[in-house]
PDB file of C-alpha atoms in Angstrom:
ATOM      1  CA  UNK A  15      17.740  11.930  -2.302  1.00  0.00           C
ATOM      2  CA  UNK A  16      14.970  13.401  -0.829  1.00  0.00           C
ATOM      3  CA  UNK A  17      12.051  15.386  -2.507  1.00  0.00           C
ATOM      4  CA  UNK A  18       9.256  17.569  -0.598  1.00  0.00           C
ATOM      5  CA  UNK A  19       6.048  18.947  -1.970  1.00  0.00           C
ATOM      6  CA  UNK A  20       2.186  19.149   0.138  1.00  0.00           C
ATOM      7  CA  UNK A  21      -0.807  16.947  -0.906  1.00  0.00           C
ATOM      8  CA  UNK A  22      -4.283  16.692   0.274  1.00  0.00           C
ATOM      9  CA  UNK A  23      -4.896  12.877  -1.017  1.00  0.00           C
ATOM     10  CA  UNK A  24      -7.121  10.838   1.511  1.00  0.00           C
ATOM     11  CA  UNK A  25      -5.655   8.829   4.603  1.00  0.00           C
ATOM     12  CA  UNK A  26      -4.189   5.740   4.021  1.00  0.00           C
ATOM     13  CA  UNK A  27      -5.645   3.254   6.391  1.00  0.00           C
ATOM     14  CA  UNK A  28      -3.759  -0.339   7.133  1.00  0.00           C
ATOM     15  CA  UNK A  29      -5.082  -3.398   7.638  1.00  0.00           C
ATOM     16  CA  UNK A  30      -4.272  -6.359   8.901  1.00  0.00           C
ATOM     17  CA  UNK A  31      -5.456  -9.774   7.479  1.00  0.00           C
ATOM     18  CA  UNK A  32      -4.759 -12.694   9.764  1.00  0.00           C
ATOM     19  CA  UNK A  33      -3.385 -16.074   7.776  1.00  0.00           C
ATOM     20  CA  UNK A  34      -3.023 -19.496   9.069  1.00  0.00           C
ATOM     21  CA  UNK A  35       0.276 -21.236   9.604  1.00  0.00           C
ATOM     22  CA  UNK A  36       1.591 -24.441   8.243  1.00  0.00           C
ATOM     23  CA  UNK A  37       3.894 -27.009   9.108  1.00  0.00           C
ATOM     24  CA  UNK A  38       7.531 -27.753   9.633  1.00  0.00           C
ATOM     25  CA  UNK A  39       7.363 -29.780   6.143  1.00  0.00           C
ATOM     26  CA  UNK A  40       5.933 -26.487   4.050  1.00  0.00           C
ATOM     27  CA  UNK A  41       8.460 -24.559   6.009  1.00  0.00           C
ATOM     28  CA  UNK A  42      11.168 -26.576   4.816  1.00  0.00           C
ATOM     29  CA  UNK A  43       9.704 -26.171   1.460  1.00  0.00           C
ATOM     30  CA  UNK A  44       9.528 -22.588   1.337  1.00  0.00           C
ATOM     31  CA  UNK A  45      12.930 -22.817   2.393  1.00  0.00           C
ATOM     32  CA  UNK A  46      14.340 -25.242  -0.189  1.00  0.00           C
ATOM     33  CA  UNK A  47      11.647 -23.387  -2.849  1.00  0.00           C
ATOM     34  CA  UNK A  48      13.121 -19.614  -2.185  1.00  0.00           C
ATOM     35  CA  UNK A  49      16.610 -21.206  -1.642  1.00  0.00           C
ATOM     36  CA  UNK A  50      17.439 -20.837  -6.034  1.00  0.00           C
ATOM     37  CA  UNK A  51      20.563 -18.393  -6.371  1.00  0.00           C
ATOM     38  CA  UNK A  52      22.667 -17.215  -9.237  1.00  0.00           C
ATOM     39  CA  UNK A  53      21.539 -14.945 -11.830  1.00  0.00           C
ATOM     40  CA  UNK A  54      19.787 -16.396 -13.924  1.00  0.00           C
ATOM     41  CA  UNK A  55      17.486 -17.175 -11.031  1.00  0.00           C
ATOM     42  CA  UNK A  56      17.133 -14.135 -10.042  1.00  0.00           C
ATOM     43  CA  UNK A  57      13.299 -12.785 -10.157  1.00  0.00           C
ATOM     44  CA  UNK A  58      11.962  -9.478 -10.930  1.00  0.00           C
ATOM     45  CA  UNK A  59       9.960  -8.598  -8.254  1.00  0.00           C
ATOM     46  CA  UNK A  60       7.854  -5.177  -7.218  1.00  0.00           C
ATOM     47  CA  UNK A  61       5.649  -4.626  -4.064  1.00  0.00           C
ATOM     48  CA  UNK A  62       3.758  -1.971  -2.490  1.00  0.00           C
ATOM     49  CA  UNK A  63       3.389  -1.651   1.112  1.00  0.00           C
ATOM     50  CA  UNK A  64       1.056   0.350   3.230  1.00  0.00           C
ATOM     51  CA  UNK A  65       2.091   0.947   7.003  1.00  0.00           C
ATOM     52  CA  UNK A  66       0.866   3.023   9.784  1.00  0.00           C
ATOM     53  CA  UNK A  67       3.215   3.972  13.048  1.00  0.00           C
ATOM     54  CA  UNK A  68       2.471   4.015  16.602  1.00  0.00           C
ATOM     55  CA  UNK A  69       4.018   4.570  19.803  1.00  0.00           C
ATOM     56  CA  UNK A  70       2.587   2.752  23.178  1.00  0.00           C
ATOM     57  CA  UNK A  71      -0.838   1.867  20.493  1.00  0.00           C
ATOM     58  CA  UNK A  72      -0.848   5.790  19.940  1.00  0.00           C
ATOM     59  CA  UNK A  73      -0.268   7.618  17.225  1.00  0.00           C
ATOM     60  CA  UNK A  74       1.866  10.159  18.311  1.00  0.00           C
ATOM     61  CA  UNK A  75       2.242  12.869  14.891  1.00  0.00           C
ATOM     62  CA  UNK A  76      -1.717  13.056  14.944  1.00  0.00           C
ATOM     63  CA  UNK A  77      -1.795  13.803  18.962  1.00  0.00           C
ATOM     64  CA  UNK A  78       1.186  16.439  18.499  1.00  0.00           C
ATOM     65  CA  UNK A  79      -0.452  17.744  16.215  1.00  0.00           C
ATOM     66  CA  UNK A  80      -3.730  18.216  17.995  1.00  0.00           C
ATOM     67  CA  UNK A  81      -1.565  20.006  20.963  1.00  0.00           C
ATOM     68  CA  UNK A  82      -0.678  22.306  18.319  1.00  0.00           C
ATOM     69  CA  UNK A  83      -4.100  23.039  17.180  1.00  0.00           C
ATOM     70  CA  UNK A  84      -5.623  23.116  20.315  1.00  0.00           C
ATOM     71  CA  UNK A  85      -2.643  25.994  21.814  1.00  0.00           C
ATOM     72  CA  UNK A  86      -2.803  28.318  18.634  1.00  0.00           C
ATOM     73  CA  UNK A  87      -6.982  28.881  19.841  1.00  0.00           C
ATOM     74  CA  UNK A  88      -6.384  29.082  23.439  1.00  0.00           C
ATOM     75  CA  UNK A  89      -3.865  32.021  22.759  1.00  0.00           C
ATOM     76  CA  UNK A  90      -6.350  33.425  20.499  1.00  0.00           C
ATOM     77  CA  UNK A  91      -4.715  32.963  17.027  1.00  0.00           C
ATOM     78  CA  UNK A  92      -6.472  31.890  14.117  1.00  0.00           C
ATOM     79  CA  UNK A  93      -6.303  28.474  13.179  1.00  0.00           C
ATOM     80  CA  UNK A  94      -5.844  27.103   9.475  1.00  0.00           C
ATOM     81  CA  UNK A  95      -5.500  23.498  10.049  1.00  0.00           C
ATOM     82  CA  UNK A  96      -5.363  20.706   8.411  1.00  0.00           C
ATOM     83  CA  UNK A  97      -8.563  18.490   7.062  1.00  0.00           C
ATOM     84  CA  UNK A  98      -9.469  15.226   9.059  1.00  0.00           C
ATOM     85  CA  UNK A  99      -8.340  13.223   5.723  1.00  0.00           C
ATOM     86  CA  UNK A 100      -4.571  14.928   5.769  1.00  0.00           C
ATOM     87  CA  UNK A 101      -4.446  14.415   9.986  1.00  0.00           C
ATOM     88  CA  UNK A 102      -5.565  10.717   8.695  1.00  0.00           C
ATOM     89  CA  UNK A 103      -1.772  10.802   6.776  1.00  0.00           C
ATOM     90  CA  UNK A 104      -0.056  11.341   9.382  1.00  0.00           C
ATOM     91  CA  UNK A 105       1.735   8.460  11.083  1.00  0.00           C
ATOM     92  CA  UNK A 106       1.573   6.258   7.747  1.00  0.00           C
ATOM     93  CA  UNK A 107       3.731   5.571   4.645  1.00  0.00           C
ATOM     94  CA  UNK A 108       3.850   3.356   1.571  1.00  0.00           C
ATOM     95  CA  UNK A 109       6.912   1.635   0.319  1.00  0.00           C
ATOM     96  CA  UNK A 110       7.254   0.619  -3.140  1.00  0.00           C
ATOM     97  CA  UNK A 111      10.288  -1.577  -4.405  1.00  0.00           C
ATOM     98  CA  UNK A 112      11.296  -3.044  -7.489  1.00  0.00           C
ATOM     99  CA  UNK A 113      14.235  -5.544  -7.885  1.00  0.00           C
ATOM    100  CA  UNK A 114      15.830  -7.325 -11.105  1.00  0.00           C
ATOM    101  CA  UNK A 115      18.612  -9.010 -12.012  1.00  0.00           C
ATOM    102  CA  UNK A 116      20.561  -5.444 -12.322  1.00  0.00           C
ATOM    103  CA  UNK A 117      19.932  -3.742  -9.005  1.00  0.00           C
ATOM    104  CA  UNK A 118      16.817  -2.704  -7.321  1.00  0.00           C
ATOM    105  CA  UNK A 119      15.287   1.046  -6.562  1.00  0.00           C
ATOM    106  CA  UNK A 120      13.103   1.995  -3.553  1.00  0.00           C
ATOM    107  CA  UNK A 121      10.932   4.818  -2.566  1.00  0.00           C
ATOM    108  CA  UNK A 122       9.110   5.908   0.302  1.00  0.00           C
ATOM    109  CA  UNK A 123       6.179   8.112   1.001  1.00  0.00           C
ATOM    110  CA  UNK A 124       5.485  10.041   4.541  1.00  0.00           C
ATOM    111  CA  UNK A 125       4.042  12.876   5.622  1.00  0.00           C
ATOM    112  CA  UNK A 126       4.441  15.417   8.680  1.00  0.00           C
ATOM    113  CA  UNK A 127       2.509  18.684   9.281  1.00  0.00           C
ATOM    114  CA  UNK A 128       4.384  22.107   8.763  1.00  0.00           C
ATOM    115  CA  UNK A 129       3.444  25.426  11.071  1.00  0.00           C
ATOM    116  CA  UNK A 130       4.029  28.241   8.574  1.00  0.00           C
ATOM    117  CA  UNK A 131       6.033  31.222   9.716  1.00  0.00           C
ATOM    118  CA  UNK A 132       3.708  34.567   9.813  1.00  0.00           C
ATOM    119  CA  UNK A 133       3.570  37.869  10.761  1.00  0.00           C
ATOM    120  CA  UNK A 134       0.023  38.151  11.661  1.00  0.00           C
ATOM    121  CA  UNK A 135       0.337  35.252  14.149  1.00  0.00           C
ATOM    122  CA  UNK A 136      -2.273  33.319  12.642  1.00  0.00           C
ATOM    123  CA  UNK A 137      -1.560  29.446  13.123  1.00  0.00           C
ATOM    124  CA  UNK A 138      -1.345  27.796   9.318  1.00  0.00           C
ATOM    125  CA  UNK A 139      -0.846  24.634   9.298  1.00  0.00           C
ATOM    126  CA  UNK A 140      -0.184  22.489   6.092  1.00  0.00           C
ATOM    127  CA  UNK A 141       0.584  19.723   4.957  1.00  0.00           C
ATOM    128  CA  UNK A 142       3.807  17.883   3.553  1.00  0.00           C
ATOM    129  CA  UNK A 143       4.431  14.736   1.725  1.00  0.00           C
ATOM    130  CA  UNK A 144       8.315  13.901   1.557  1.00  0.00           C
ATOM    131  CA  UNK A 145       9.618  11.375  -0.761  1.00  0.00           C
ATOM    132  CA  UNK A 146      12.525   9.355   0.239  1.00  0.00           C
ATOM    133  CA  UNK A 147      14.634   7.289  -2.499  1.00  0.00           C
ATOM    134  CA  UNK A 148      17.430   5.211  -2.795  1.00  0.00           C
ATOM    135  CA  UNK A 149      18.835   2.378  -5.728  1.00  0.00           C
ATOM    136  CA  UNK A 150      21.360   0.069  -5.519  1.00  0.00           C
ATOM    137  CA  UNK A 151      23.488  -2.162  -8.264  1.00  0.00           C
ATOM    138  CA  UNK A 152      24.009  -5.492  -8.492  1.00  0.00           C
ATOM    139  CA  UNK A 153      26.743  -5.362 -10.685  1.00  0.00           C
ATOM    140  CA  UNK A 154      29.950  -4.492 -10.677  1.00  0.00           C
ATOM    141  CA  UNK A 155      31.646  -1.153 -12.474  1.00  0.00           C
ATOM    142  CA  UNK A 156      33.000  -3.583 -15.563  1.00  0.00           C
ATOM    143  CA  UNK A 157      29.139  -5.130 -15.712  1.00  0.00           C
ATOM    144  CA  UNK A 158      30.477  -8.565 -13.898  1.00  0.00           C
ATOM    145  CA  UNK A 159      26.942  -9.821 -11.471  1.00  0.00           C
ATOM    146  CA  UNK A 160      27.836  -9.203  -7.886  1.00  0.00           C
ATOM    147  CA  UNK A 161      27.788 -12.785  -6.321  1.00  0.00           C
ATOM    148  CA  UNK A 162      24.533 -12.461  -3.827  1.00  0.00           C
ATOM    149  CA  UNK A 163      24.646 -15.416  -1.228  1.00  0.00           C
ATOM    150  CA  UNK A 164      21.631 -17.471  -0.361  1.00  0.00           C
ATOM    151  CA  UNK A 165      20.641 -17.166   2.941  1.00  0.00           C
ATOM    152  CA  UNK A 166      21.836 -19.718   5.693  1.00  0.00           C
ATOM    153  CA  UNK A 167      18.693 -21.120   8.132  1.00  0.00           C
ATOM    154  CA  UNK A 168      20.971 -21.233  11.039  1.00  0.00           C
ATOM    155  CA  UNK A 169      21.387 -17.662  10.683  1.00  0.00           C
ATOM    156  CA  UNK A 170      17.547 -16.666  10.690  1.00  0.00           C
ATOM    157  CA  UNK A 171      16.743 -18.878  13.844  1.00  0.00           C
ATOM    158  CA  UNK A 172      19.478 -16.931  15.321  1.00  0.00           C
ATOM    159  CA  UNK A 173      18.505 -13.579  14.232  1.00  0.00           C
ATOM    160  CA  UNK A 174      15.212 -14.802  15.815  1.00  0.00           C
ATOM    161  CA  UNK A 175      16.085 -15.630  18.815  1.00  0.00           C
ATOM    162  CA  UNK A 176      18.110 -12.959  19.528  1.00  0.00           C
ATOM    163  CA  UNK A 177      15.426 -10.319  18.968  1.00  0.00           C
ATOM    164  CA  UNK A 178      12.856 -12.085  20.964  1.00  0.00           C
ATOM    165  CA  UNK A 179      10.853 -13.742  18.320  1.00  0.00           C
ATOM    166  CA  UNK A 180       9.344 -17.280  18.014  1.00  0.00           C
ATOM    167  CA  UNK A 181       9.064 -18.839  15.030  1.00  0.00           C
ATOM    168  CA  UNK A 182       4.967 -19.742  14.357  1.00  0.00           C
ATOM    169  CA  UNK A 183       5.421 -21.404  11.139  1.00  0.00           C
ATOM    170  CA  UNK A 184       4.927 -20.670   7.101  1.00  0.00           C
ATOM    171  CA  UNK A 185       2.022 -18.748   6.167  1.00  0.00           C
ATOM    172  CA  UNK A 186       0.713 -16.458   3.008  1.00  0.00           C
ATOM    173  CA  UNK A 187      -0.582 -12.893   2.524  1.00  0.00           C
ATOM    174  CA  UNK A 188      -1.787 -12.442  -0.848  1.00  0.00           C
ATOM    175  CA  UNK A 189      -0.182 -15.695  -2.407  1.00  0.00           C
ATOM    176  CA  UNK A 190       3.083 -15.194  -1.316  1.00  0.00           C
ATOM    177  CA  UNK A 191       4.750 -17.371   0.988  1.00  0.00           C
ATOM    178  CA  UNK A 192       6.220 -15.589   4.522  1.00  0.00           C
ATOM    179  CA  UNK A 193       7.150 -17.050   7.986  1.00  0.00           C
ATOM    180  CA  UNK A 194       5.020 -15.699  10.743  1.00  0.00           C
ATOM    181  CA  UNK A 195       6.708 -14.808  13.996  1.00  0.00           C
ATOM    182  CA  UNK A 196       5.836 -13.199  16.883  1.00  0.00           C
ATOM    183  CA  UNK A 197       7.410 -11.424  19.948  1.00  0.00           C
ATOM    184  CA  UNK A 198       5.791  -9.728  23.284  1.00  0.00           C
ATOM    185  CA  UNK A 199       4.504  -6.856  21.497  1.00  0.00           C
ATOM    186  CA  UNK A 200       5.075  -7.675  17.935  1.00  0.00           C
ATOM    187  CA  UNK A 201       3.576 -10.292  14.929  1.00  0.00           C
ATOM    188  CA  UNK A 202       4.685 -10.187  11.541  1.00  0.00           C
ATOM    189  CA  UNK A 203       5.166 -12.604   8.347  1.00  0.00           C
ATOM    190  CA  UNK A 204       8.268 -12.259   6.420  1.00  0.00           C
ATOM    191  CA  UNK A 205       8.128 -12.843   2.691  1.00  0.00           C
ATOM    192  CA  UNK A 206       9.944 -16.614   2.503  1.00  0.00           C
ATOM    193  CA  UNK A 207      10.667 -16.412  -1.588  1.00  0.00           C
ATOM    194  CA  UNK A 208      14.180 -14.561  -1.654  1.00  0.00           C
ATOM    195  CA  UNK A 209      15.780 -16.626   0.214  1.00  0.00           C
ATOM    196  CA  UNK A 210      18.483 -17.349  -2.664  1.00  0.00           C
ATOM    197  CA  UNK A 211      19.037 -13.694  -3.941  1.00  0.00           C
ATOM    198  CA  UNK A 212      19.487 -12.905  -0.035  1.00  0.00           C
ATOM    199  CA  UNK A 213      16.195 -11.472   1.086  1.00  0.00           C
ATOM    200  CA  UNK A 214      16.281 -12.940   4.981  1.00  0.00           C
ATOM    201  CA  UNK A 215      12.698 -14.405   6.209  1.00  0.00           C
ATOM    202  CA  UNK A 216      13.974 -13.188   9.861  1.00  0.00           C
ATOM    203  CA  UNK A 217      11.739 -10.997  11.761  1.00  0.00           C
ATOM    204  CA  UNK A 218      12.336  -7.262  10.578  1.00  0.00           C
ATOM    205  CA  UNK A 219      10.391  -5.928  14.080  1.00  0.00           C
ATOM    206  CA  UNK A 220       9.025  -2.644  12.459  1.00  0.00           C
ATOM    207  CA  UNK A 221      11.508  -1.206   9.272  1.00  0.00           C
ATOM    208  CA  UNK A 222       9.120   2.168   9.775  1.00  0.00           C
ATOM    209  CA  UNK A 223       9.905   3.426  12.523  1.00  0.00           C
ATOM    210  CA  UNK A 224      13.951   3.448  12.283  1.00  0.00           C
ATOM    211  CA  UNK A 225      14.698   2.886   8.892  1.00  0.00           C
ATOM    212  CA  UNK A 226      14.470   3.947   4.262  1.00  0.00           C
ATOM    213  CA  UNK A 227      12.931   1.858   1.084  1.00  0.00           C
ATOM    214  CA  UNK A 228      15.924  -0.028   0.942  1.00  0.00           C
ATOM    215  CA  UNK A 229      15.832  -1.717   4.365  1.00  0.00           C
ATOM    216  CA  UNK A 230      13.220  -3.667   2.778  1.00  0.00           C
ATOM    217  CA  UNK A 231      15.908  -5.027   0.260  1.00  0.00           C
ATOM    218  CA  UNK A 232      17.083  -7.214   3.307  1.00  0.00           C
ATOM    219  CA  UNK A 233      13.868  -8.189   4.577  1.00  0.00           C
ATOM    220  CA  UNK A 234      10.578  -7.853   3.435  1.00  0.00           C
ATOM    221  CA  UNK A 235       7.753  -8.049   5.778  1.00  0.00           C
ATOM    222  CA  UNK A 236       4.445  -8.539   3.795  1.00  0.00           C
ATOM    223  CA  UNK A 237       2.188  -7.929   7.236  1.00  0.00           C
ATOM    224  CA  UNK A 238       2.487  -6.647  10.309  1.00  0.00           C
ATOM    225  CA  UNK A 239       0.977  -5.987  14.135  1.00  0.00           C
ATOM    226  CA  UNK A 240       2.356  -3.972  16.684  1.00  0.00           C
ATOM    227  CA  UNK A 241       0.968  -4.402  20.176  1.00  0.00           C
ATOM    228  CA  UNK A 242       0.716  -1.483  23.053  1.00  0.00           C
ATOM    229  CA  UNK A 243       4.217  -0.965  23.730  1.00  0.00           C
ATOM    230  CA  UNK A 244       6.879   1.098  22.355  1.00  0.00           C
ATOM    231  CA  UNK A 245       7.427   1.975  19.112  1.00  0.00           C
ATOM    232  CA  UNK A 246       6.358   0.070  16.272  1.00  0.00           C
ATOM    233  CA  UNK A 247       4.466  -0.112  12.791  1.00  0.00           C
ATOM    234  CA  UNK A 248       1.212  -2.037  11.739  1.00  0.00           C
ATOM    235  CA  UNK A 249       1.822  -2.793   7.967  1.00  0.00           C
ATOM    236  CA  UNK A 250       0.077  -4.517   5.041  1.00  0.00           C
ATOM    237  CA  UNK A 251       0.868  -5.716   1.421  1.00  0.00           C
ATOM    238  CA  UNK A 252      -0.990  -3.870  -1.283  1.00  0.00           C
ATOM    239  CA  UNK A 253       0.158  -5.385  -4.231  1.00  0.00           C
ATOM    240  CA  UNK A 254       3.397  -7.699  -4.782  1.00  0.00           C
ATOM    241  CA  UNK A 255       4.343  -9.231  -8.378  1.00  0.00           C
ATOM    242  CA  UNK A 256       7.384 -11.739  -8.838  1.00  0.00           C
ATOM    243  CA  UNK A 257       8.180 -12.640 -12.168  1.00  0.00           C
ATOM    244  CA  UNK A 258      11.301 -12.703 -15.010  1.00  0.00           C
ATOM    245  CA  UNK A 259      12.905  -9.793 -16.771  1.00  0.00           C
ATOM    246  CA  UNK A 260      14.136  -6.342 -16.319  1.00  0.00           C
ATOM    247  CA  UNK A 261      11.342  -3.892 -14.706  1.00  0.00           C
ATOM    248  CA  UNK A 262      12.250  -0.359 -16.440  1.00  0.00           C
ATOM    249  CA  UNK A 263      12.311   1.667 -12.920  1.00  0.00           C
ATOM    250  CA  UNK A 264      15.207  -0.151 -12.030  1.00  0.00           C
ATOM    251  CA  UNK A 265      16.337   0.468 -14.936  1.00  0.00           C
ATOM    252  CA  UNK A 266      16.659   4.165 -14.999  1.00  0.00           C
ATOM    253  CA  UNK A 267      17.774   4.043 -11.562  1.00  0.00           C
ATOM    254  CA  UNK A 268      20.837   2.389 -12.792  1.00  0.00           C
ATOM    255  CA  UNK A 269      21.192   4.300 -15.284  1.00  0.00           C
ATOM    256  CA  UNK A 270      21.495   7.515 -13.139  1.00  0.00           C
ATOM    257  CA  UNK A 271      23.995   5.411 -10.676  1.00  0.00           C
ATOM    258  CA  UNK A 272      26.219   4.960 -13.869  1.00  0.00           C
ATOM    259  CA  UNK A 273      25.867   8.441 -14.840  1.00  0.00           C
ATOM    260  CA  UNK A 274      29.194  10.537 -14.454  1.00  0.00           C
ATOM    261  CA  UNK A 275      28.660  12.953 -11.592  1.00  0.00           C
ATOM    262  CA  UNK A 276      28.517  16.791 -12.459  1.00  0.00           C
ATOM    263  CA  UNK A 277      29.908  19.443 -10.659  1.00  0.00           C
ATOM    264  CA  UNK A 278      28.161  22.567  -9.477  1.00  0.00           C
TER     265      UNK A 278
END
């Protein structure tokens, strides 16, 4: 479902922290460590994640945007623009996403710029924050836990290779364990502790640009760098808790999946 209202909160800048790699025996490790499945193994997890999107190193919302500006005064219009904080929001998100033994629920903050429609030709410009959401359940429709494979090695080197990416080693952002990889035009570390409920360590290359909150179900990248080419996302972890028990946003996301649909 998607929800849309405007804000004027400050820019959201990402950063990227840099973390040593480790070797082949912490790798295995992580592996064997993040390997646990069934579910009473399961952990209750939530992260936030701050990213920021760019195309060829540019950031292409903010420089369309400009363009805009920049036409409504050479044709003479009066311009009501945005404030350099809300240009700052453009090209960025945050993710958060919680996951129990139940299901999981995801949402995802953006925002774009809006030209208002006006008779008196002035240029208004505002801006919107859109909120993108989605829940899934681990369970089936009689309550019986949805078996949730571990994730196979051989299956990660080849999802690797295959998108271009080398394998650096096992690393950390913020105490949790990730594998670093890197492409031609691409770095990131992919959390390494859900292996067993089937959260892949493979390289995600840049969930932002293409894809919801619930991509990040599959993968979750904890950091990332994108170079000068194409289209891509530089991303950091904000927060990230993994524990036991039953986190009540997933909860009432659940509940609303069980809920009997209504009819307009």
């Amino acid at each position: 479902m998607k929800k849309t209202f405007a804000t004027t909160t400050v820019a959201l800048i990402c950063l990227f922290a840099a973390a040593g790699c480790h070797s082949n025996t912490a790798e295995n490790a992580s592996h064997e460590a993040g390997a646990l499945s069934g579910p009473a193994n399961r952990p209750a997890l939530h992260a936030t994640l701050r990213w920021e999107r760019l195309y060829d190193g540019k950031h292409m919302a903010r420089w369309n945007y400009a363009v805009l500006e920049e036409g409504c005064r050479a044709g003479g219009h009066l311009v009501r623009g945005l404030t350099p904080g809300e240009v700052q929001k453009l090209d960025t998100g945050t993710v958060e996403l919680w996951r129990d033994d139940r299901g999981a629920y995801g949402r995802e903050r953006t925002w774009r710029y809006v030209l208002e429609e006006r008779t008196d030709g002035d240029c208004v410009i505002r801006l919107e924050e859109q909120l993108d959401e989605g829940s899934r359940s681990f369970r089936e429709i009689d309550g019986t836990p949805i078996e949730i494979s571990p994730v196979d090695p051989s299956d990660v080197a080849l999802a690797g290779k295959l998108s271009g990416f080398t394998r650096i080693g096992e690393s950390q952002v913020k105490g949790q364990p990730c594998t670093r990889w890197r492409s031609k035009n691409h770095e990131e570390c992919v959390w390494s502790g859900g292996l067993g409920i089937g959260m892949s360590d493979a390289p995600t290359d840049s969930l932002c640009t293409t894809q919801g909150p619930m991509a990040y179900l599959t993968g979750l990248p904890l950091e990332s760098r994108h170079g000068s080419q194409g289209p891509g996302c530089n991303l950091e972890l904000v927060t990230m808790t993994v524990g036991k028990g039953l986190l009540p946003e997933v909860g009432r996301a659940m509940a609303e999946l069980d809920a009997p649909a209504t009819v307009d």
